[in-house]
Amino acid sequence: MSLLELNDATIKFGGLTAVNSVSFALKKGDLFGLIGPNGAGKTTCFNIITGVYKPTSGEILFEDRPITGTPPNKIAKLGIARTFQNIRLFKSLSVLENVVVGGFLRHHTGLFSALAYLPPAIAETNRLKEEAMELLRVVDLEHVANVRSADLSYGMQRRLEIARAMATQPKLLLLDEPAAGMNPMEKEELNRMVRKIRDEHNMTVLLIEHDMRFVMSLCERIVVLDHGEEIAQGPPAEIRNDPKVIAAYLGEAV
Ligand SMILES: Nc1ncnc2c1ncn2[C@@H]1O[C@H](COP(=O)(O)OP(=O)(O)OP(=O)(O)O)[C@@H](O)[C@H]1O
Ligand SMILES: [Mg+2]
């Protein structure tokens, strides 16, 4: 049984086919990579998986049920959470509050109801705070729990996004360029964290990343897009030596 399946997923924006008949499947517990040059359609894949866009054709299945065209809040409730390529934190809220808000979204549908509930629902807030602290420990941010998220370094903000996505207790975690802007040491830490999230928090992970060393050392299977087309799929050792992949990345280090 697959956890997530894309069957010939296609989306067109006017004359541009951003994702063209892409098919891949993730099993529960997979650490799966989605790579490709700029504009290949990677983020758009996340957008059609999470219901931001409805595919023009093709089908998306989650736990063997079709979710094509399901609105984003329902998809989140089914157990899919994501981070964004362009970090989307509540900048004036503290690190801890950002994760607590993520947890609220598990019980309430909209962000506004989540924020409105913050002061009154004390019991729930305390429980969520404890859970949030646990998650901050996972991404090594507990020491900055009360810092305004805008004051964090870029790398820390990326890790906070992951903790916030995890607060909805997803089965599937989609990470859009989690290592972007990180230094080599932070990337190594992140590598360890993502593995731990999969191993100890029982989450399946699909991640987009440009850093080839990072993807190849972390992911067990990789799908490669180029101009919306799927050009290769397989384990890192195969992908690294695939002539089509090398050609797509010509000029970039693979
Ligand atoms: N809402 C939209 N309307 C029109 N075109 C779009 C829209 N969203 C994405 N595109 C186009 O679809 C193509 C794929 O974009 P996408 O953001 O998925 O690429 P990507 O693989 O994530 O690239 P990057 O590595 O630069 O983030 C691009 O040509 C982009 O301009
Ligand atoms: Mg992108």
mmCIF file of C-alpha atoms and ligand atoms in Angstrom:
data_model
loop_
_atom_site.group_PDB
_atom_site.id
_atom_site.type_symbol
_atom_site.label_atom_id
_atom_site.label_comp_id
_atom_site.label_asym_id
_atom_site.label_seq_id
_atom_site.Cartn_x
_atom_site.Cartn_y
_atom_site.Cartn_z
ATOM 1 C CA MET A 1 0.000 0.000 0.000
ATOM 2 C CA SER A 2 1.256 3.469 -0.875
ATOM 3 C CA LEU A 3 0.987 6.410 1.486
ATOM 4 C CA LEU A 4 1.050 8.920 -1.359
ATOM 5 C CA GLU A 5 0.631 8.317 -5.036
ATOM 6 C CA LEU A 6 0.717 10.681 -7.990
ATOM 7 C CA ASN A 7 -0.693 9.150 -11.148
ATOM 8 C CA ASP A 8 0.014 11.149 -14.308
ATOM 9 C CA ALA A 9 -0.398 14.398 -12.402
ATOM 10 C CA THR A 10 -0.487 17.324 -14.804
ATOM 11 C CA ILE A 11 -1.039 21.020 -14.272
ATOM 12 C CA LYS A 12 -1.104 23.754 -16.851
ATOM 13 C CA PHE A 13 -0.895 27.475 -16.219
ATOM 14 C CA GLY A 14 -2.107 29.052 -19.428
ATOM 15 C CA GLY A 15 0.256 27.791 -22.109
ATOM 16 C CA LEU A 16 2.818 26.432 -19.635
ATOM 17 C CA THR A 17 2.679 22.809 -18.500
ATOM 18 C CA ALA A 18 4.377 23.168 -15.121
ATOM 19 C CA VAL A 19 3.960 19.474 -14.208
ATOM 20 C CA ASN A 20 3.515 17.017 -17.040
ATOM 21 C CA SER A 21 2.200 13.534 -16.352
ATOM 22 C CA VAL A 22 4.284 12.941 -13.231
ATOM 23 C CA SER A 23 3.867 9.648 -11.392
ATOM 24 C CA PHE A 24 5.576 8.453 -8.254
ATOM 25 C CA ALA A 25 4.609 6.672 -5.060
ATOM 26 C CA LEU A 26 5.799 6.855 -1.476
ATOM 27 C CA LYS A 27 5.471 4.009 0.995
ATOM 28 C CA LYS A 28 5.021 4.687 4.695
ATOM 29 C CA GLY A 29 8.424 5.444 6.222
ATOM 30 C CA ASP A 30 10.078 6.534 2.991
ATOM 31 C CA LEU A 31 12.652 9.294 2.871
ATOM 32 C CA PHE A 32 12.016 10.468 -0.660
ATOM 33 C CA GLY A 33 13.716 13.247 -2.630
ATOM 34 C CA LEU A 34 12.243 15.461 -5.352
ATOM 35 C CA ILE A 35 14.921 17.244 -7.346
ATOM 36 C CA GLY A 36 15.403 19.130 -10.585
ATOM 37 C CA PRO A 37 16.735 22.421 -11.923
ATOM 38 C CA ASN A 38 15.006 25.762 -11.231
ATOM 39 C CA GLY A 39 11.480 25.896 -12.611
ATOM 40 C CA ALA A 40 11.285 22.107 -13.003
ATOM 41 C CA GLY A 41 7.908 21.960 -11.241
ATOM 42 C CA LYS A 42 8.965 20.738 -7.801
ATOM 43 C CA THR A 43 7.116 23.303 -5.672
ATOM 44 C CA THR A 44 4.131 22.992 -7.995
ATOM 45 C CA CYS A 45 4.046 19.265 -7.150
ATOM 46 C CA PHE A 46 3.801 20.200 -3.469
ATOM 47 C CA ASN A 47 1.042 22.659 -4.358
ATOM 48 C CA ILE A 48 -1.031 20.012 -6.087
ATOM 49 C CA ILE A 49 -0.414 17.453 -3.321
ATOM 50 C CA THR A 50 -1.529 19.922 -0.636
ATOM 51 C CA GLY A 51 -4.566 21.170 -2.572
ATOM 52 C CA VAL A 52 -3.276 24.680 -3.287
ATOM 53 C CA TYR A 53 -3.834 23.895 -6.970
ATOM 54 C CA LYS A 54 -6.082 21.318 -8.548
ATOM 55 C CA PRO A 55 -4.280 19.302 -11.224
ATOM 56 C CA THR A 56 -5.505 19.793 -14.773
ATOM 57 C CA SER A 57 -5.513 16.004 -15.110
ATOM 58 C CA GLY A 58 -4.246 12.967 -13.279
ATOM 59 C CA GLU A 59 -4.880 11.678 -9.799
ATOM 60 C CA ILE A 60 -3.420 11.995 -6.320
ATOM 61 C CA LEU A 61 -4.033 9.298 -3.730
ATOM 62 C CA PHE A 62 -3.315 9.469 -0.023
ATOM 63 C CA GLU A 63 -3.605 6.185 1.859
ATOM 64 C CA ASP A 64 -5.176 4.778 -1.304
ATOM 65 C CA ARG A 65 -7.977 7.343 -1.327
ATOM 66 C CA PRO A 66 -8.251 10.010 -4.026
ATOM 67 C CA ILE A 67 -7.568 13.510 -2.684
ATOM 68 C CA THR A 68 -7.417 15.287 -6.054
ATOM 69 C CA GLY A 69 -9.137 18.652 -5.718
ATOM 70 C CA THR A 70 -9.588 18.391 -1.938
ATOM 71 C CA PRO A 71 -9.138 21.802 -0.261
ATOM 72 C CA PRO A 72 -5.883 22.465 1.659
ATOM 73 C CA ASN A 73 -7.416 22.489 5.163
ATOM 74 C CA LYS A 74 -8.987 19.050 4.585
ATOM 75 C CA ILE A 75 -5.726 17.680 3.213
ATOM 76 C CA ALA A 76 -3.914 19.000 6.297
ATOM 77 C CA LYS A 77 -6.448 17.182 8.474
ATOM 78 C CA LEU A 78 -5.881 13.950 6.566
ATOM 79 C CA GLY A 79 -2.247 14.146 7.665
ATOM 80 C CA ILE A 80 -0.117 16.053 5.166
ATOM 81 C CA ALA A 81 1.944 19.038 6.346
ATOM 82 C CA ARG A 82 4.493 21.149 4.527
ATOM 83 C CA THR A 83 7.126 23.809 4.868
ATOM 84 C CA PHE A 84 7.539 26.601 2.352
ATOM 85 C CA GLN A 85 10.424 27.502 0.078
ATOM 86 C CA ASN A 86 9.928 31.107 1.185
ATOM 87 C CA ILE A 87 9.734 30.856 4.952
ATOM 88 C CA ARG A 88 6.251 31.622 6.288
ATOM 89 C CA LEU A 89 6.454 32.168 10.025
ATOM 90 C CA PHE A 90 4.476 34.516 12.233
ATOM 91 C CA LYS A 91 7.377 36.865 12.615
ATOM 92 C CA SER A 92 6.125 38.775 15.643
ATOM 93 C CA LEU A 93 5.285 35.593 17.569
ATOM 94 C CA SER A 94 7.842 33.715 19.615
ATOM 95 C CA VAL A 95 9.412 30.477 18.465
ATOM 96 C CA LEU A 96 7.225 28.504 20.877
ATOM 97 C CA GLU A 97 4.049 30.347 19.848
ATOM 98 C CA ASN A 98 4.684 29.566 16.200
ATOM 99 C CA VAL A 99 4.666 25.856 16.992
ATOM 100 C CA VAL A 100 1.626 26.181 19.290
ATOM 101 C CA VAL A 101 -0.291 27.837 16.447
ATOM 102 C CA GLY A 102 0.655 24.878 14.255
ATOM 103 C CA GLY A 103 -0.844 22.584 16.893
ATOM 104 C CA PHE A 104 -4.038 24.638 17.064
ATOM 105 C CA LEU A 105 -4.517 24.153 13.362
ATOM 106 C CA ARG A 106 -4.913 20.479 14.129
ATOM 107 C CA HIS A 107 -8.128 21.173 16.022
ATOM 108 C CA HIS A 108 -9.471 24.314 14.408
ATOM 109 C CA THR A 109 -9.889 24.944 10.748
ATOM 110 C CA GLY A 110 -8.601 28.458 10.193
ATOM 111 C CA LEU A 111 -5.685 30.492 11.343
ATOM 112 C CA PHE A 112 -7.988 33.202 12.663
ATOM 113 C CA SER A 113 -9.891 30.850 14.912
ATOM 114 C CA ALA A 114 -6.519 29.499 16.059
ATOM 115 C CA LEU A 115 -5.299 32.949 17.011
ATOM 116 C CA ALA A 116 -8.641 33.840 18.587
ATOM 117 C CA TYR A 117 -8.463 30.744 20.781
ATOM 118 C CA LEU A 118 -4.954 31.483 22.007
ATOM 119 C CA PRO A 119 -5.842 33.335 25.212
ATOM 120 C CA PRO A 120 -8.991 31.494 26.448
ATOM 121 C CA ALA A 121 -8.175 27.870 25.861
ATOM 122 C CA ILE A 122 -5.626 27.747 28.656
ATOM 123 C CA ALA A 123 -5.728 24.017 29.315
ATOM 124 C CA GLU A 124 -5.327 23.207 25.686
ATOM 125 C CA THR A 125 -2.634 25.850 25.351
ATOM 126 C CA ASN A 126 -0.604 24.343 28.170
ATOM 127 C CA ARG A 127 -0.773 20.912 26.636
ATOM 128 C CA LEU A 128 0.129 22.303 23.236
ATOM 129 C CA LYS A 129 2.997 24.235 24.795
ATOM 130 C CA GLU A 130 4.416 21.033 26.225
ATOM 131 C CA GLU A 131 4.060 19.296 22.878
ATOM 132 C CA ALA A 132 5.606 22.307 21.157
ATOM 133 C CA MET A 133 8.607 22.228 23.510
ATOM 134 C CA GLU A 134 9.097 18.563 22.631
ATOM 135 C CA LEU A 135 9.173 19.471 18.946
ATOM 136 C CA LEU A 136 11.564 22.351 19.564
ATOM 137 C CA ARG A 137 13.875 19.811 21.160
ATOM 138 C CA VAL A 138 13.721 17.690 18.002
ATOM 139 C CA VAL A 139 14.907 20.628 15.875
ATOM 140 C CA ASP A 140 17.301 21.877 18.564
ATOM 141 C CA LEU A 141 15.545 25.182 19.219
ATOM 142 C CA GLU A 142 14.360 24.770 22.806
ATOM 143 C CA HIS A 143 16.984 27.260 24.025
ATOM 144 C CA VAL A 144 15.382 30.010 21.903
ATOM 145 C CA ALA A 145 11.735 29.090 22.653
ATOM 146 C CA ASN A 146 10.887 32.625 23.801
ATOM 147 C CA VAL A 147 12.784 34.519 21.123
ATOM 148 C CA ARG A 148 10.783 36.339 18.447
ATOM 149 C CA SER A 149 10.939 34.162 15.354
ATOM 150 C CA ALA A 150 12.001 37.157 13.220
ATOM 151 C CA ASP A 151 15.176 37.382 15.321
ATOM 152 C CA LEU A 152 16.318 33.842 14.518
ATOM 153 C CA SER A 153 19.032 33.085 11.996
ATOM 154 C CA TYR A 154 17.840 31.883 8.622
ATOM 155 C CA GLY A 155 18.845 28.289 9.332
ATOM 156 C CA MET A 156 16.975 28.338 12.639
ATOM 157 C CA GLN A 157 13.853 29.728 10.956
ATOM 158 C CA ARG A 158 13.946 26.820 8.530
ATOM 159 C CA ARG A 159 14.112 24.379 11.444
ATOM 160 C CA LEU A 160 11.256 26.195 13.167
ATOM 161 C CA GLU A 161 9.130 25.760 10.039
ATOM 162 C CA ILE A 162 9.724 22.019 10.304
ATOM 163 C CA ALA A 163 8.694 21.960 13.971
ATOM 164 C CA ARG A 164 5.565 23.946 13.164
ATOM 165 C CA ALA A 165 4.619 21.563 10.364
ATOM 166 C CA MET A 166 5.189 18.610 12.717
ATOM 167 C CA ALA A 167 2.824 20.141 15.278
ATOM 168 C CA THR A 168 -0.136 19.072 13.168
ATOM 169 C CA GLN A 169 1.086 15.486 13.699
ATOM 170 C CA PRO A 170 1.183 14.675 10.007
ATOM 171 C CA LYS A 171 1.781 11.255 8.530
ATOM 172 C CA LEU A 172 3.514 12.873 5.577
ATOM 173 C CA LEU A 173 5.883 15.808 5.856
ATOM 174 C CA LEU A 174 6.715 17.807 2.732
ATOM 175 C CA LEU A 175 9.868 19.933 3.023
ATOM 176 C CA ASP A 176 10.534 22.541 0.332
ATOM 177 C CA GLU A 177 14.288 23.236 0.274
ATOM 178 C CA PRO A 178 14.853 22.793 4.016
ATOM 179 C CA ALA A 179 18.637 23.219 3.704
ATOM 180 C CA ALA A 180 18.518 26.424 1.628
ATOM 181 C CA GLY A 181 20.692 29.128 3.161
ATOM 182 C CA MET A 182 22.239 26.790 5.717
ATOM 183 C CA ASN A 183 25.980 26.456 6.252
ATOM 184 C CA PRO A 184 27.603 23.004 5.925
ATOM 185 C CA MET A 185 27.449 22.343 9.657
ATOM 186 C CA GLU A 186 23.755 23.267 9.844
ATOM 187 C CA LYS A 187 23.095 21.015 6.862
ATOM 188 C CA GLU A 188 24.747 18.106 8.595
ATOM 189 C CA GLU A 189 22.609 18.717 11.684
ATOM 190 C CA LEU A 190 19.499 18.946 9.519
ATOM 191 C CA ASN A 191 20.356 15.673 7.832
ATOM 192 C CA ARG A 192 20.461 13.995 11.232
ATOM 193 C CA MET A 193 17.225 15.695 12.321
ATOM 194 C CA VAL A 194 15.219 14.669 9.262
ATOM 195 C CA ARG A 195 16.360 11.079 9.674
ATOM 196 C CA LYS A 196 15.338 11.197 13.323
ATOM 197 C CA ILE A 197 11.934 12.647 12.420
ATOM 198 C CA ARG A 198 11.362 9.699 10.129
ATOM 199 C CA ASP A 199 12.763 7.083 12.527
ATOM 200 C CA GLU A 200 11.442 8.303 15.880
ATOM 201 C CA HIS A 201 8.357 10.290 14.944
ATOM 202 C CA ASN A 202 7.099 7.824 12.351
ATOM 203 C CA MET A 203 6.711 10.392 9.624
ATOM 204 C CA THR A 204 7.193 9.808 5.933
ATOM 205 C CA VAL A 205 9.252 12.570 4.345
ATOM 206 C CA LEU A 206 9.218 13.988 0.822
ATOM 207 C CA LEU A 207 11.768 16.719 0.357
ATOM 208 C CA ILE A 208 12.795 19.125 -2.368
ATOM 209 C CA GLU A 209 16.425 20.157 -2.282
ATOM 210 C CA HIS A 210 19.055 21.655 -4.558
ATOM 211 C CA ASP A 211 22.037 20.542 -2.501
ATOM 212 C CA MET A 212 22.941 17.259 -4.175
ATOM 213 C CA ARG A 213 25.227 16.055 -1.423
ATOM 214 C CA PHE A 214 22.435 16.592 1.077
ATOM 215 C CA VAL A 215 19.797 14.787 -1.003
ATOM 216 C CA MET A 216 22.045 11.916 -2.017
ATOM 217 C CA SER A 217 23.173 11.222 1.540
ATOM 218 C CA LEU A 218 19.688 11.482 3.053
ATOM 219 C CA CYS A 219 17.130 10.162 0.592
ATOM 220 C CA GLU A 220 16.658 6.507 -0.233
ATOM 221 C CA ARG A 221 14.754 7.198 -3.432
ATOM 222 C CA ILE A 222 14.730 10.199 -5.698
ATOM 223 C CA VAL A 223 12.522 11.451 -8.507
ATOM 224 C CA VAL A 224 13.972 13.983 -10.939
ATOM 225 C CA LEU A 225 11.920 16.574 -12.805
ATOM 226 C CA ASP A 226 13.038 18.787 -15.656
ATOM 227 C CA HIS A 227 10.702 21.284 -17.345
ATOM 228 C CA GLY A 228 7.745 19.572 -15.681
ATOM 229 C CA GLU A 229 8.700 16.121 -16.983
ATOM 230 C CA GLU A 230 9.838 13.210 -14.874
ATOM 231 C CA ILE A 231 13.240 12.249 -16.291
ATOM 232 C CA ALA A 232 14.449 9.694 -13.743
ATOM 233 C CA GLN A 233 13.489 7.840 -10.604
ATOM 234 C CA GLY A 234 15.529 5.545 -8.389
ATOM 235 C CA PRO A 235 18.069 5.235 -5.589
ATOM 236 C CA PRO A 236 20.777 7.946 -5.288
ATOM 237 C CA ALA A 237 23.537 5.782 -6.811
ATOM 238 C CA GLU A 238 21.483 5.355 -9.992
ATOM 239 C CA ILE A 239 20.336 8.964 -10.171
ATOM 240 C CA ARG A 240 23.876 10.277 -9.767
ATOM 241 C CA ASN A 241 25.034 8.375 -12.852
ATOM 242 C CA ASP A 242 21.952 8.857 -15.017
ATOM 243 C CA PRO A 243 22.964 10.624 -18.260
ATOM 244 C CA LYS A 244 19.565 12.395 -18.485
ATOM 245 C CA VAL A 245 19.995 13.776 -14.985
ATOM 246 C CA ILE A 246 23.550 14.870 -15.672
ATOM 247 C CA ALA A 247 22.422 16.596 -18.866
ATOM 248 C CA ALA A 248 19.598 18.399 -17.035
ATOM 249 C CA TYR A 249 22.053 19.664 -14.478
ATOM 250 C CA LEU A 250 24.797 20.440 -16.976
ATOM 251 C CA GLY A 251 26.800 23.245 -15.496
ATOM 252 C CA GLU A 252 25.728 22.384 -11.969
ATOM 253 C CA ALA A 253 27.588 19.976 -9.693
ATOM 254 C CA VAL A 254 25.733 16.697 -9.233
HETATM 255 N N1 LIG B 1 0.569 30.000 -10.112
HETATM 256 C C1 LIG B 1 1.344 29.953 -11.200
HETATM 257 N N2 LIG B 1 1.010 30.593 -12.333
HETATM 258 C C2 LIG B 1 1.770 30.537 -13.441
HETATM 259 N N3 LIG B 1 2.920 29.841 -13.513
HETATM 260 C C3 LIG B 1 3.319 29.191 -12.425
HETATM 261 C C4 LIG B 1 2.570 29.184 -11.200
HETATM 262 N N4 LIG B 1 3.216 28.438 -10.288
HETATM 263 C C5 LIG B 1 4.322 27.978 -10.897
HETATM 264 N N5 LIG B 1 4.393 28.429 -12.171
HETATM 265 C C6 LIG B 1 5.437 28.111 -13.152
HETATM 266 O O1 LIG B 1 5.620 26.716 -13.167
HETATM 267 C C7 LIG B 1 6.979 26.382 -13.366
HETATM 268 C C8 LIG B 1 7.454 25.501 -12.235
HETATM 269 O O2 LIG B 1 7.545 26.270 -11.062
HETATM 270 P P1 LIG B 1 7.964 25.663 -9.662
HETATM 271 O O3 LIG B 1 7.896 26.768 -8.664
HETATM 272 O O4 LIG B 1 7.163 24.453 -9.386
HETATM 273 O O5 LIG B 1 9.485 25.250 -9.921
HETATM 274 P P2 LIG B 1 10.537 24.619 -8.926
HETATM 275 O O6 LIG B 1 10.986 23.326 -9.497
HETATM 276 O O7 LIG B 1 10.006 24.621 -7.543
HETATM 277 O O8 LIG B 1 11.748 25.673 -9.079
HETATM 278 P P3 LIG B 1 12.757 26.274 -7.973
HETATM 279 O O9 LIG B 1 13.844 25.270 -7.829
HETATM 280 O O10 LIG B 1 13.252 27.519 -8.625
HETATM 281 O O11 LIG B 1 11.997 26.530 -6.729
HETATM 282 C C9 LIG B 1 7.734 27.701 -13.463
HETATM 283 O O12 LIG B 1 7.908 27.998 -14.820
HETATM 284 C C10 LIG B 1 6.801 28.680 -12.782
HETATM 285 O O13 LIG B 1 6.987 29.983 -13.272
HETATM 286 MG MG MG B 2 10.488 25.564 -5.814
#
